[in-house]
Coordinates of C-alpha atoms and ligand atoms in Angstrom, one line a residue:
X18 CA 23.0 -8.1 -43.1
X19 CA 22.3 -5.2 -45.9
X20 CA 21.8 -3.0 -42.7
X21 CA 25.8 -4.1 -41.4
X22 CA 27.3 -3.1 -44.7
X23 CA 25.8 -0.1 -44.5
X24 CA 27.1 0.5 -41.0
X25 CA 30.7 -0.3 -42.3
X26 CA 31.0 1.7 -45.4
X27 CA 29.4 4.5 -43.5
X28 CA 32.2 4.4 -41.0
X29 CA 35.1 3.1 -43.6
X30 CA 37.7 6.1 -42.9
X31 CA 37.2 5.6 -39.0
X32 CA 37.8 1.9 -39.7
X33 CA 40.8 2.9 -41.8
X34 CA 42.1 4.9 -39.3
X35 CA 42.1 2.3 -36.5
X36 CA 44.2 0.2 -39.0
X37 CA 46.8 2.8 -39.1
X38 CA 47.2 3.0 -35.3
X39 CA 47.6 -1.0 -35.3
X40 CA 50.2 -0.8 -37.7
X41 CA 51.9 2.1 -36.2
X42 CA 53.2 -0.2 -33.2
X43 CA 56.5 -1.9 -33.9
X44 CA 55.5 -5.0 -32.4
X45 CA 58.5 -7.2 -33.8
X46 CA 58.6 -10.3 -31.8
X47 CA 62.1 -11.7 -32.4
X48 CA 63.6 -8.4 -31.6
X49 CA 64.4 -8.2 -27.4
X50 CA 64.8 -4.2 -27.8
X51 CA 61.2 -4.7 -29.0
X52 CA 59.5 -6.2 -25.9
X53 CA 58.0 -3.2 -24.6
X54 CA 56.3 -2.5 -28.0
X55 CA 55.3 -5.7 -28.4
X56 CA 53.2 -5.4 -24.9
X57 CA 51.8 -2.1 -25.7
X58 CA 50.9 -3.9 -29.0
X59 CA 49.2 -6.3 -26.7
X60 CA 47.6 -3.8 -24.8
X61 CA 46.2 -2.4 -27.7
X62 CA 44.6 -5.5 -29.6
X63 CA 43.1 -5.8 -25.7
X64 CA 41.6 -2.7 -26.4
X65 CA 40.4 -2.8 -30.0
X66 CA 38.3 -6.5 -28.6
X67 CA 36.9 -4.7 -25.5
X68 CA 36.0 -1.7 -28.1
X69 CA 34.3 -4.0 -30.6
X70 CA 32.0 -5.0 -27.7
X71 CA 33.9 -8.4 -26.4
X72 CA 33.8 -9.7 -23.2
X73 CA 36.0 -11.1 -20.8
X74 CA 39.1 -9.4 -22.9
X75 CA 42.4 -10.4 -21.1
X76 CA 46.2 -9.7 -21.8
X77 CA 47.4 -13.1 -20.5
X78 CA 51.2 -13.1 -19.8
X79 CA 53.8 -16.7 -20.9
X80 CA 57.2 -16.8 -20.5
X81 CA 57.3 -14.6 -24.2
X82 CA 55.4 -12.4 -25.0
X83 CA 51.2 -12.0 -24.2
X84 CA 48.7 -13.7 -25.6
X85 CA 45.2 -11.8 -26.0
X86 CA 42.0 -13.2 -25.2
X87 CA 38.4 -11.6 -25.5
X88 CA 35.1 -13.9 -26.1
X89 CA 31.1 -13.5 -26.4
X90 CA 29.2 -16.3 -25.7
X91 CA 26.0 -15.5 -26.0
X92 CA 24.4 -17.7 -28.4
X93 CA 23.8 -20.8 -26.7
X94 CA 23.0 -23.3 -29.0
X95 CA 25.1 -22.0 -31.8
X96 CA 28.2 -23.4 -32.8
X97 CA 31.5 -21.7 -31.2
X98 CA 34.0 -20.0 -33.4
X99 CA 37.7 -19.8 -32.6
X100 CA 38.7 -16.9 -34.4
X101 CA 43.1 -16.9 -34.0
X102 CA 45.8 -14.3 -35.8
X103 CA 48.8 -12.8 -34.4
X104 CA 49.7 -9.0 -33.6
X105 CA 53.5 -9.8 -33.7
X106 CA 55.2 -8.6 -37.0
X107 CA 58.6 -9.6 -38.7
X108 CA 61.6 -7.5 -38.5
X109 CA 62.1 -4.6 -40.7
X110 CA 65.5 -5.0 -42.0
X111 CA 66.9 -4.2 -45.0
X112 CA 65.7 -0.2 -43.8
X113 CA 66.7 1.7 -46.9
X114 CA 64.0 -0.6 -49.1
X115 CA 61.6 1.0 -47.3
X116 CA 59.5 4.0 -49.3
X117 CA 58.6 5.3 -46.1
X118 CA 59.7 3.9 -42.5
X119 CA 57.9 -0.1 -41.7
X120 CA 56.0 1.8 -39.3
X121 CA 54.4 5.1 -40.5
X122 CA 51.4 3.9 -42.8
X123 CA 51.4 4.6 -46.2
X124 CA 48.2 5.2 -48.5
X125 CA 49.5 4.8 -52.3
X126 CA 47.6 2.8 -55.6
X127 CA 44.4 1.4 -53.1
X128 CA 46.9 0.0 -50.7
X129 CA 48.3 0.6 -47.4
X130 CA 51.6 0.4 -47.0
X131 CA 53.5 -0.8 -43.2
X132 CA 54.8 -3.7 -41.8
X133 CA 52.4 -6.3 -40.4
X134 CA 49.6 -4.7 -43.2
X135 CA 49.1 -8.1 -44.6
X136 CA 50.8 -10.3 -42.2
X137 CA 48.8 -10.4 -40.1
X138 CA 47.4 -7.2 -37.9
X139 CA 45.0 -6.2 -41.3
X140 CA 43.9 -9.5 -41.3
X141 CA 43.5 -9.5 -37.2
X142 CA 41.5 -6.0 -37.2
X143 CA 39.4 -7.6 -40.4
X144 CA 37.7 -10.3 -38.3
X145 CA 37.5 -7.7 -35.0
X146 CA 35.9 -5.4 -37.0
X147 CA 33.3 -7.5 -38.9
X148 CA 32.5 -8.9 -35.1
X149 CA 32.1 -5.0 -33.7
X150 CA 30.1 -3.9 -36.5
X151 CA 27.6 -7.2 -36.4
X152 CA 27.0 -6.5 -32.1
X153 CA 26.9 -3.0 -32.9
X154 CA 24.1 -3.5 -35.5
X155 CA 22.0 -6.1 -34.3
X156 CA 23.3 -6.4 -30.5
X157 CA 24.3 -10.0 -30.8
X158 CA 26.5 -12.5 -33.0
X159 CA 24.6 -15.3 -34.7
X160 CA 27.5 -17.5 -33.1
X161 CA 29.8 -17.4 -30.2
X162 CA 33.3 -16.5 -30.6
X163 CA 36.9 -16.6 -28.6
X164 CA 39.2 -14.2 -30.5
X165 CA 43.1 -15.9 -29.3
X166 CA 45.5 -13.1 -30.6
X167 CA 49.3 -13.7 -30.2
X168 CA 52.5 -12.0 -30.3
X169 CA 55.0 -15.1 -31.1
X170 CA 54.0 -16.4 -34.3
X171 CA 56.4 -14.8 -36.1
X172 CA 59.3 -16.9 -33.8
X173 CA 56.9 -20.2 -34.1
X174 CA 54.6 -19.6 -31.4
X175 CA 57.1 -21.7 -28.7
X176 CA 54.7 -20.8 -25.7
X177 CA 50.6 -21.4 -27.4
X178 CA 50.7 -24.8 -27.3
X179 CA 51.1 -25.1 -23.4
X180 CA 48.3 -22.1 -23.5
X181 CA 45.9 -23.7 -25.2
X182 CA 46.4 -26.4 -23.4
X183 CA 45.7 -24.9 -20.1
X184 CA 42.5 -23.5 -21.2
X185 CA 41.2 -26.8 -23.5
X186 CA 38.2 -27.5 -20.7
X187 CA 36.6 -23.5 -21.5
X188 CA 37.0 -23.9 -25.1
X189 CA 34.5 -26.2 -26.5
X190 CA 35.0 -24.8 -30.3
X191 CA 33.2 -26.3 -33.0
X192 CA 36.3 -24.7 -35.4
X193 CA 39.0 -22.2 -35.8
X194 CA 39.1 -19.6 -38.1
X195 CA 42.1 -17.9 -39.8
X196 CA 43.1 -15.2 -41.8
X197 CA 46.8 -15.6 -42.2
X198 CA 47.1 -16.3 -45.7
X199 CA 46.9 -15.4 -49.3
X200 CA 44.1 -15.0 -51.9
X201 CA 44.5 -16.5 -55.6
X202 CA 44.6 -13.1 -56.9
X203 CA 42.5 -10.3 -56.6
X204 CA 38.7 -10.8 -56.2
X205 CA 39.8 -14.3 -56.5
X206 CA 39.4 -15.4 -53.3
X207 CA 41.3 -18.9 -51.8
X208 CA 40.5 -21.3 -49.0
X209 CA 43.4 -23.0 -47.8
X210 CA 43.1 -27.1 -47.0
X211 CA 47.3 -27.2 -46.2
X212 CA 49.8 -26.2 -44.5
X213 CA 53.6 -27.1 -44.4
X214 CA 54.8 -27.5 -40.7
X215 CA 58.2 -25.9 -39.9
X216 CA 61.4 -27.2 -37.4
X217 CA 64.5 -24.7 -37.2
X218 CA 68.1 -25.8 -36.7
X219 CA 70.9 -24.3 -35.8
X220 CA 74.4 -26.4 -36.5
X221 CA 77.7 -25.2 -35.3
X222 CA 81.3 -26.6 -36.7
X223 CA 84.2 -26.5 -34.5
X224 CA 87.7 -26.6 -36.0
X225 CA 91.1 -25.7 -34.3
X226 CA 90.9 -23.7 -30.9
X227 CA 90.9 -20.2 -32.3
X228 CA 90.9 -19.2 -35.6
X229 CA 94.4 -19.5 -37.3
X230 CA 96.5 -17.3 -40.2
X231 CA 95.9 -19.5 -43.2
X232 CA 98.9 -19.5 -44.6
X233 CA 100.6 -20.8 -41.9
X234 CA 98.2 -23.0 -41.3
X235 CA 96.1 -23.7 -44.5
X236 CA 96.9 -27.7 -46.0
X237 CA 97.7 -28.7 -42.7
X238 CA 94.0 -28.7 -40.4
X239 CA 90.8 -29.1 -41.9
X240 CA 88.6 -25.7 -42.4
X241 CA 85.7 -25.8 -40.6
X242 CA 83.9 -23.7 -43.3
X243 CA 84.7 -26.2 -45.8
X244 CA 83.9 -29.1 -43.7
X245 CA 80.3 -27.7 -42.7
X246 CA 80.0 -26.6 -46.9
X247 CA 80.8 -30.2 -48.0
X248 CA 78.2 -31.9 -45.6
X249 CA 75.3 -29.8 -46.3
X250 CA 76.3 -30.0 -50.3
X251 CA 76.2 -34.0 -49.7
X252 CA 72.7 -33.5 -48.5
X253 CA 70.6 -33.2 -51.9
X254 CA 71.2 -35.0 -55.1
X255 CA 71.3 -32.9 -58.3
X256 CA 67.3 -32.8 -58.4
X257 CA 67.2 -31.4 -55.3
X258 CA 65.8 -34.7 -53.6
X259 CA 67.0 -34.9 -50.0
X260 CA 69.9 -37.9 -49.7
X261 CA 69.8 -38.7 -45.9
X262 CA 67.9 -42.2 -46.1
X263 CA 64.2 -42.0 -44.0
X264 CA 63.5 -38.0 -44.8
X265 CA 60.7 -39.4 -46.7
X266 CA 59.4 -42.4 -44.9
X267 CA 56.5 -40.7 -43.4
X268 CA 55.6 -39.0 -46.3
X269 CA 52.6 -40.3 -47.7
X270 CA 51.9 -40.5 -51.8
X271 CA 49.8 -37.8 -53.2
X272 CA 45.9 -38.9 -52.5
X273 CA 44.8 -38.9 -56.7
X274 CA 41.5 -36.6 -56.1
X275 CA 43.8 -33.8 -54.4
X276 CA 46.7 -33.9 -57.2
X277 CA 43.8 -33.6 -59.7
X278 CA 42.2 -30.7 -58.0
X279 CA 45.5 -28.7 -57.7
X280 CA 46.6 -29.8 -61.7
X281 CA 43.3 -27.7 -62.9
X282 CA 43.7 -24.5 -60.8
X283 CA 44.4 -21.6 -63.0
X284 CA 48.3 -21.9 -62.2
X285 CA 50.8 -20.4 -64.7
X286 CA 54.3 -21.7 -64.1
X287 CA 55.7 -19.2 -66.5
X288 CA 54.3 -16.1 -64.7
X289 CA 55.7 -17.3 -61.5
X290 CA 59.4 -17.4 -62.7
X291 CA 59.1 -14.1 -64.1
X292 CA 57.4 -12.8 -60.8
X293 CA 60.5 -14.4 -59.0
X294 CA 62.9 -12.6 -61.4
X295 CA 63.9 -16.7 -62.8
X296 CA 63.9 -18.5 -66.3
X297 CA 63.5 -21.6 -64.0
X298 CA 63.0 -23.7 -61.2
X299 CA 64.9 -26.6 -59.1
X300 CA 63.4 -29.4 -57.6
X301 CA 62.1 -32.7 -57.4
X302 CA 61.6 -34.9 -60.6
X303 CA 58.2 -36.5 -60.7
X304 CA 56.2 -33.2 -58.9
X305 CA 54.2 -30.6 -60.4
X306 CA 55.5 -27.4 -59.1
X307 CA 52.6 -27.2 -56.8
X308 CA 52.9 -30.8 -55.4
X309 CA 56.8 -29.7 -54.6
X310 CA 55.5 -26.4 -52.6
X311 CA 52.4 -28.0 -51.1
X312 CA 52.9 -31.5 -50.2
X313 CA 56.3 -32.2 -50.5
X314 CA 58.8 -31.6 -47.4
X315 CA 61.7 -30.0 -48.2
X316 CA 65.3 -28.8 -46.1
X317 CA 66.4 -25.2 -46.7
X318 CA 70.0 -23.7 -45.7
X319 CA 68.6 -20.3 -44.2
X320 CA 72.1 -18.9 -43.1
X321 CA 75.9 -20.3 -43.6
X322 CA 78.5 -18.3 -42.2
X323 CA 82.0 -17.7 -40.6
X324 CA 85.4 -16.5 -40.4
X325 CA 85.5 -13.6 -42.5
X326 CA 82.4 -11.5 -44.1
X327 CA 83.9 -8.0 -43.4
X328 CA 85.0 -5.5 -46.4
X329 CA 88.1 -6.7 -48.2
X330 CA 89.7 -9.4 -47.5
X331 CA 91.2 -11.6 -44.7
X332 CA 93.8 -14.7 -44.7
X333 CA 91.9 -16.4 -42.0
X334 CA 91.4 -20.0 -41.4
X335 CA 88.2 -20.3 -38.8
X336 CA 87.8 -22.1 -35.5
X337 CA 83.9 -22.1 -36.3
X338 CA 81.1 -22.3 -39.2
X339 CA 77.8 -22.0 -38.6
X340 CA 74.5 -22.9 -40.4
X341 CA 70.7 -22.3 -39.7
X342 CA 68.6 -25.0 -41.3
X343 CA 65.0 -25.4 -41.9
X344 CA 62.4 -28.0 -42.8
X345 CA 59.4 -27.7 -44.0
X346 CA 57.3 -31.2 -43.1
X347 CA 54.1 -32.9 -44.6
X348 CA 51.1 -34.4 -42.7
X349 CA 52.7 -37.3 -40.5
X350 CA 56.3 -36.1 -40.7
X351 CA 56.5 -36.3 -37.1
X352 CA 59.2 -32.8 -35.9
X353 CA 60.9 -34.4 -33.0
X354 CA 61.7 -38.0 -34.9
X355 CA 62.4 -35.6 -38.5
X356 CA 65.1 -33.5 -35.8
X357 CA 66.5 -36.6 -34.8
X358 CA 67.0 -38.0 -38.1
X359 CA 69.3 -35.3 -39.5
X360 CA 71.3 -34.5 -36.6
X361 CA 71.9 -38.4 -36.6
X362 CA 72.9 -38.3 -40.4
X363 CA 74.7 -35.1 -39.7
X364 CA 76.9 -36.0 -36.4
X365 CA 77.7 -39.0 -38.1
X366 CA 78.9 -37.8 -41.8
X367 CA 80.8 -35.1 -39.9
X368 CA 84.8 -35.9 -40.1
X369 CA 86.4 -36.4 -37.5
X370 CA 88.8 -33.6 -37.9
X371 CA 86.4 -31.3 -36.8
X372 CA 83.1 -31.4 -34.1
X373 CA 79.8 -30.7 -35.2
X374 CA 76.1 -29.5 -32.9
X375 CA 73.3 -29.3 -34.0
X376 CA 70.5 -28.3 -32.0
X377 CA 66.7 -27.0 -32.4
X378 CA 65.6 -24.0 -32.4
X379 CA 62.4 -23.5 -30.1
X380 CA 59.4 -23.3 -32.6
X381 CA 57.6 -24.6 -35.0
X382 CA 55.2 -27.7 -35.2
X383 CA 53.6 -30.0 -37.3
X384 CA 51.9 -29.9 -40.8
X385 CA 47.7 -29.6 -41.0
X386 CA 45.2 -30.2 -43.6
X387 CA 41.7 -30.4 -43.9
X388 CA 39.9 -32.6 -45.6
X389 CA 38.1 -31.4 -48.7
X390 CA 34.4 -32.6 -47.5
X391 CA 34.7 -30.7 -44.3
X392 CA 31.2 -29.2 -43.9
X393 CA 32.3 -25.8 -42.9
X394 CA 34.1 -25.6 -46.0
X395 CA 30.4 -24.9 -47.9
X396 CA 29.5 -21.9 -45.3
X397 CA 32.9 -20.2 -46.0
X398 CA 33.1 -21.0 -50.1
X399 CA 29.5 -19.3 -50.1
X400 CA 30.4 -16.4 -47.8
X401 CA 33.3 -15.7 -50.2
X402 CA 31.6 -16.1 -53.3
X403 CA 28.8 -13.8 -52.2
X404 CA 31.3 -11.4 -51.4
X405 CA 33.6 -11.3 -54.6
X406 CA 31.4 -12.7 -57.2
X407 CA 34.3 -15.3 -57.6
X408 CA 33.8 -18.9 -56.6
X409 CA 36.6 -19.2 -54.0
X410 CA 39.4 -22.4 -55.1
X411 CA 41.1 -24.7 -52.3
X412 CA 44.2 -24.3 -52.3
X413 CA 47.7 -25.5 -50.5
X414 CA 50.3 -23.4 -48.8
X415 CA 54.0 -24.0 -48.4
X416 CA 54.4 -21.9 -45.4
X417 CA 53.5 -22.5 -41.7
X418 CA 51.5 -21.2 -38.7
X419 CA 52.3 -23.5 -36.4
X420 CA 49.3 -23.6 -34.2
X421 CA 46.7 -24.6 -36.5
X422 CA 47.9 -28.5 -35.9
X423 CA 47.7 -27.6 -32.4
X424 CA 44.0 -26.7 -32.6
X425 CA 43.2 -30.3 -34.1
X426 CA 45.2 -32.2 -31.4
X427 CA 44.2 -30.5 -28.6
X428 CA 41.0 -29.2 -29.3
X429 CA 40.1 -31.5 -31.5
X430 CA 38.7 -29.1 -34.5
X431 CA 39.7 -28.2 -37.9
X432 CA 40.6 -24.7 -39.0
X433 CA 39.2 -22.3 -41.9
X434 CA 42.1 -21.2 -43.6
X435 CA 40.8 -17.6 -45.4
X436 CA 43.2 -15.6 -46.5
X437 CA 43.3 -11.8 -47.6
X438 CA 46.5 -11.0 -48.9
X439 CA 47.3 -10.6 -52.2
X440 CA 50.2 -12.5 -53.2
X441 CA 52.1 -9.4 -53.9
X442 CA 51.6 -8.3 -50.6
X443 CA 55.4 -8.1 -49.7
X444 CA 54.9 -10.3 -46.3
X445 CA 58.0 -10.3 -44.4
X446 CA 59.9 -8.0 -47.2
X447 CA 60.3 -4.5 -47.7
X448 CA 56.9 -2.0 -48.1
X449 CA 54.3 -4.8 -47.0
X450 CA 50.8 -3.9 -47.9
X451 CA 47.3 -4.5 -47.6
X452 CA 44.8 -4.0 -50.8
X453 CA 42.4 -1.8 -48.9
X454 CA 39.2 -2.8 -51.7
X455 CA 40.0 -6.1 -50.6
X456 CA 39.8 -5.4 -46.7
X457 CA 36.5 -3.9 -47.2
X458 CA 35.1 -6.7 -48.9
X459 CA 36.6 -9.3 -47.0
X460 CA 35.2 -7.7 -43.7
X461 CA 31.7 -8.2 -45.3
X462 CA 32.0 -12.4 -46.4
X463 CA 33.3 -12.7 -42.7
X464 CA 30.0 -10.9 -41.5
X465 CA 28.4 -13.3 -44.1
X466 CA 30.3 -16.4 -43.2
X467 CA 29.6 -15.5 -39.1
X468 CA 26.1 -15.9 -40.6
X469 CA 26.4 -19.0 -42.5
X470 CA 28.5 -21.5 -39.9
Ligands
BES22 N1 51.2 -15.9 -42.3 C1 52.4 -16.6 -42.4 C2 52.2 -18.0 -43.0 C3 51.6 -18.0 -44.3 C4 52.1 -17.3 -45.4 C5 50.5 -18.7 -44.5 C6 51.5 -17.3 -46.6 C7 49.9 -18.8 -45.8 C8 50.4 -18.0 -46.8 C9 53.1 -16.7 -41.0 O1 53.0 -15.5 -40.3 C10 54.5 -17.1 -41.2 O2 55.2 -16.3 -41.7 N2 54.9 -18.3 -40.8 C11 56.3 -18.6 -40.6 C12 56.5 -19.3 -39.4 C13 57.8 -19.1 -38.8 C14 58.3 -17.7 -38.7 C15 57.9 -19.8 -37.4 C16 56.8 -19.4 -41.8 O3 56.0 -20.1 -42.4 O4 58.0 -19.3 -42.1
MN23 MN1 51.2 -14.6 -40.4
MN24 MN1 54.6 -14.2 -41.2

């Protein structure tokens, strides 16, 4: 392997430099003006595979936007390694946070600076360039891989499941791998074991016919605004626990070993307020703060809106209110019957002076974990430790990539959860970046865990 190293340090600005191209493409999924750049973006991780010595590379189209395959198979024998990321980015907005536009890399304090650095084209072109430099080197990988690269995570991956589906007889995989997520801290290196699924809701009010001048109108109809406001405030008690009865039926106690792992990690509660800018927390009673991000699910208001928003004022009494909710769901929180549940509780604490929808937004999926005895846990804590001197600590993660549950239902496999971000990496916020010491070194334990599986 020393003779791989070698061959990427030696070529460390070139590698740097393909980064920079990746992250010049504004491949921002949610965003229809974008569709075009999200295809070229396609086009190009096509490109970077069949340059990194892949075979079979393929820009296959869905209904949204492409999904890019590439594979080498040719160590039979071996165990089969589905490596997944996405090439899709967030949006970009608010602009004028931005030290330099989302899309012209900046090099400043060891970090590159663009959106989609850390989240997740870095961590994409990390495992394509470990995989080019390894065939490069020695003409082979001591495993087979299928790289799946998509451009819809970033809008909940609505079209991979019926994908990977479609294609579950050619991919025998003995795992998936993913490097989507965060690192404890610098050289401290993390494996996640859990992820929080995800469902989306959108919730409309309807009032009177059109909106009405409120003080010829106000004390006589019911405001729509305040109607929708009251219901979602009846949702939570004062702790923060969720009030509509079942939202935790499927949720299953904490499992003793697991709460006991995550109480000794090297957590400091008071260094994460101050990081957030808060003297404090809310939440539920009875749950470390981990437990409540990890393991518990929870129901967000993501947006609550209507009638007026403009400058100044406006007497204005709406015809509609609207709301985008989200929940985040634990293993065996099933997202269909948890949908069903709160529109239920929803249509029916609605008053009757007003009309209420609530539908889903596409997206989204189920919770995963892995249990802490998997086997290919030892090859990746070894491959990390090797690489940053740092024993590498399972951890949870409150956040969501939707397919990873897909992987175990329909392929049947579990999935590596290695993260490179640093968790000041600014994912999805202004001036996103990647630590660029920790991109070098992480390419090198993924040349060492290829070897290790
Ligand atoms: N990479 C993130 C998820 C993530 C973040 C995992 C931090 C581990 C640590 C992913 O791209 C993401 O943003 N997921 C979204 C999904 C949604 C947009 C459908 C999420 O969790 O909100
Ligand atoms: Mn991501
Ligand atoms: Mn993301």
């Amino acid at each position: 392997m020393e003779a791989i190293f070698r061959a990427l340090r030696d070529a460390c600005a070139a590698r740097q430099e393909q980064l920079e191209a990746y992250l010049r493409l504004p491949s921002i999924s949610s965003d229809p003006r974008h569709k075009g750049d999200v295809a070229e973006c396609a086009r190009f991780t096509a490109h970077l595979l069949q340059q990194a010595g892949l075979e079979q590379v393929v820009v296959h189209p869905t209904p949204g936007h492409p999904v890019v395959v590439g594979s080498w198979r040719g160590a039979p024998g071996r165990p089969t390694v589905l490596i997944y990321g996405h090439y899709d980015v967030q949006p970009v907005d608010p602009l004028d946070q931005w030290v330099q536009g989302p899309f012209v890399p900046r090099y400043h304090d060891q970090r590159i600076f663009a959106r989609g650095a850390t989240d997740d084209k870095g961590q994409v072109l990390m495992h394509i360039q470990a995989v080019a430099a390894i065939l490069r080197e020695t003409g082979g990988l001591p495993v087979n891989v299928i790289f799946l690269l998509e451009g819809e995570e970033e809008i909940g991956s609505p079209h991979l499941p019926a994908f990977i589906q479609s294609h579950r007889a050619e991919w025998a995989v003995d795992l998936a791998l993913v490097s989507d997520s965060y690192m404890w801290a610098e050289n401290r290196p993390a494996i996640t074991t859990l992820l929080r699924g995800l469902v989306l809701l959108d919730v409309v009010v309807t009032g009177p016919k059109r909106d009405l001048h409120s003080g010829s109108f106000g004390g006589a109809v019911a405001n729509p605004l305040e109607m929708l406001a009251r219901l979602l405030a009846s949702l939570k008690d004062d702790t923060g626990t969720v009030r509509i009865p079942g939202f935790y039926d499927a949720v299953s106690p904490p499992a003793a070993a697991l709460r006991a792992h995550w109480a000794q990690l090297p957590f400091d509660e008071g260094d994460y307020w101050h990081a957030l800018g808060l003297s404090q927390g809310w939440g539920e009673v009875g749950y470390s703060l981990l437990e409540r991000l990890w393991m518990r699910p929870t129901l967000e208001i993501n947006g609550l809106w209507g009638g007026h928003t403009g400058p100044g004022g406006k007497t204005v009494l709406p015809s509609l209110a609207h709301a985008k909710l989200s929940m985040r769901l634990v293993p065996d929180q099933d997202p269909d019957a948890m949908v069903a549940l709160v529109k239920g509780h929803l249509l029916a604490m609605a008053p009757p002076q007003v009309t209420i929808e609530v539908s889903r937004i596409p997206g989204g999926g189920c919770a995963a974990s892995v249990p802490h005895d998997w086997p290919m846990l030892q090859a990746a804590r070894r491959a990390l430790r090797e690489s940053f001197q740092h024993e590498p600590l399972l951890i949870g993660e409150g956040s969501s990539i939707p397919v990873v549950a897909d992987f175990k239902k329909w392929l049947g496999v579990h999935t590596l959860l290695i993260g490179f971000g640093l968790p000041d990496a600014n994912a999805h916020a202004p001036n996103e970046s990647l630590h660029l010491p920790t991109f070098h070194t992480g390419i090198e334990s993924l040349v060492r865990l290829l070897h290790y599986l």
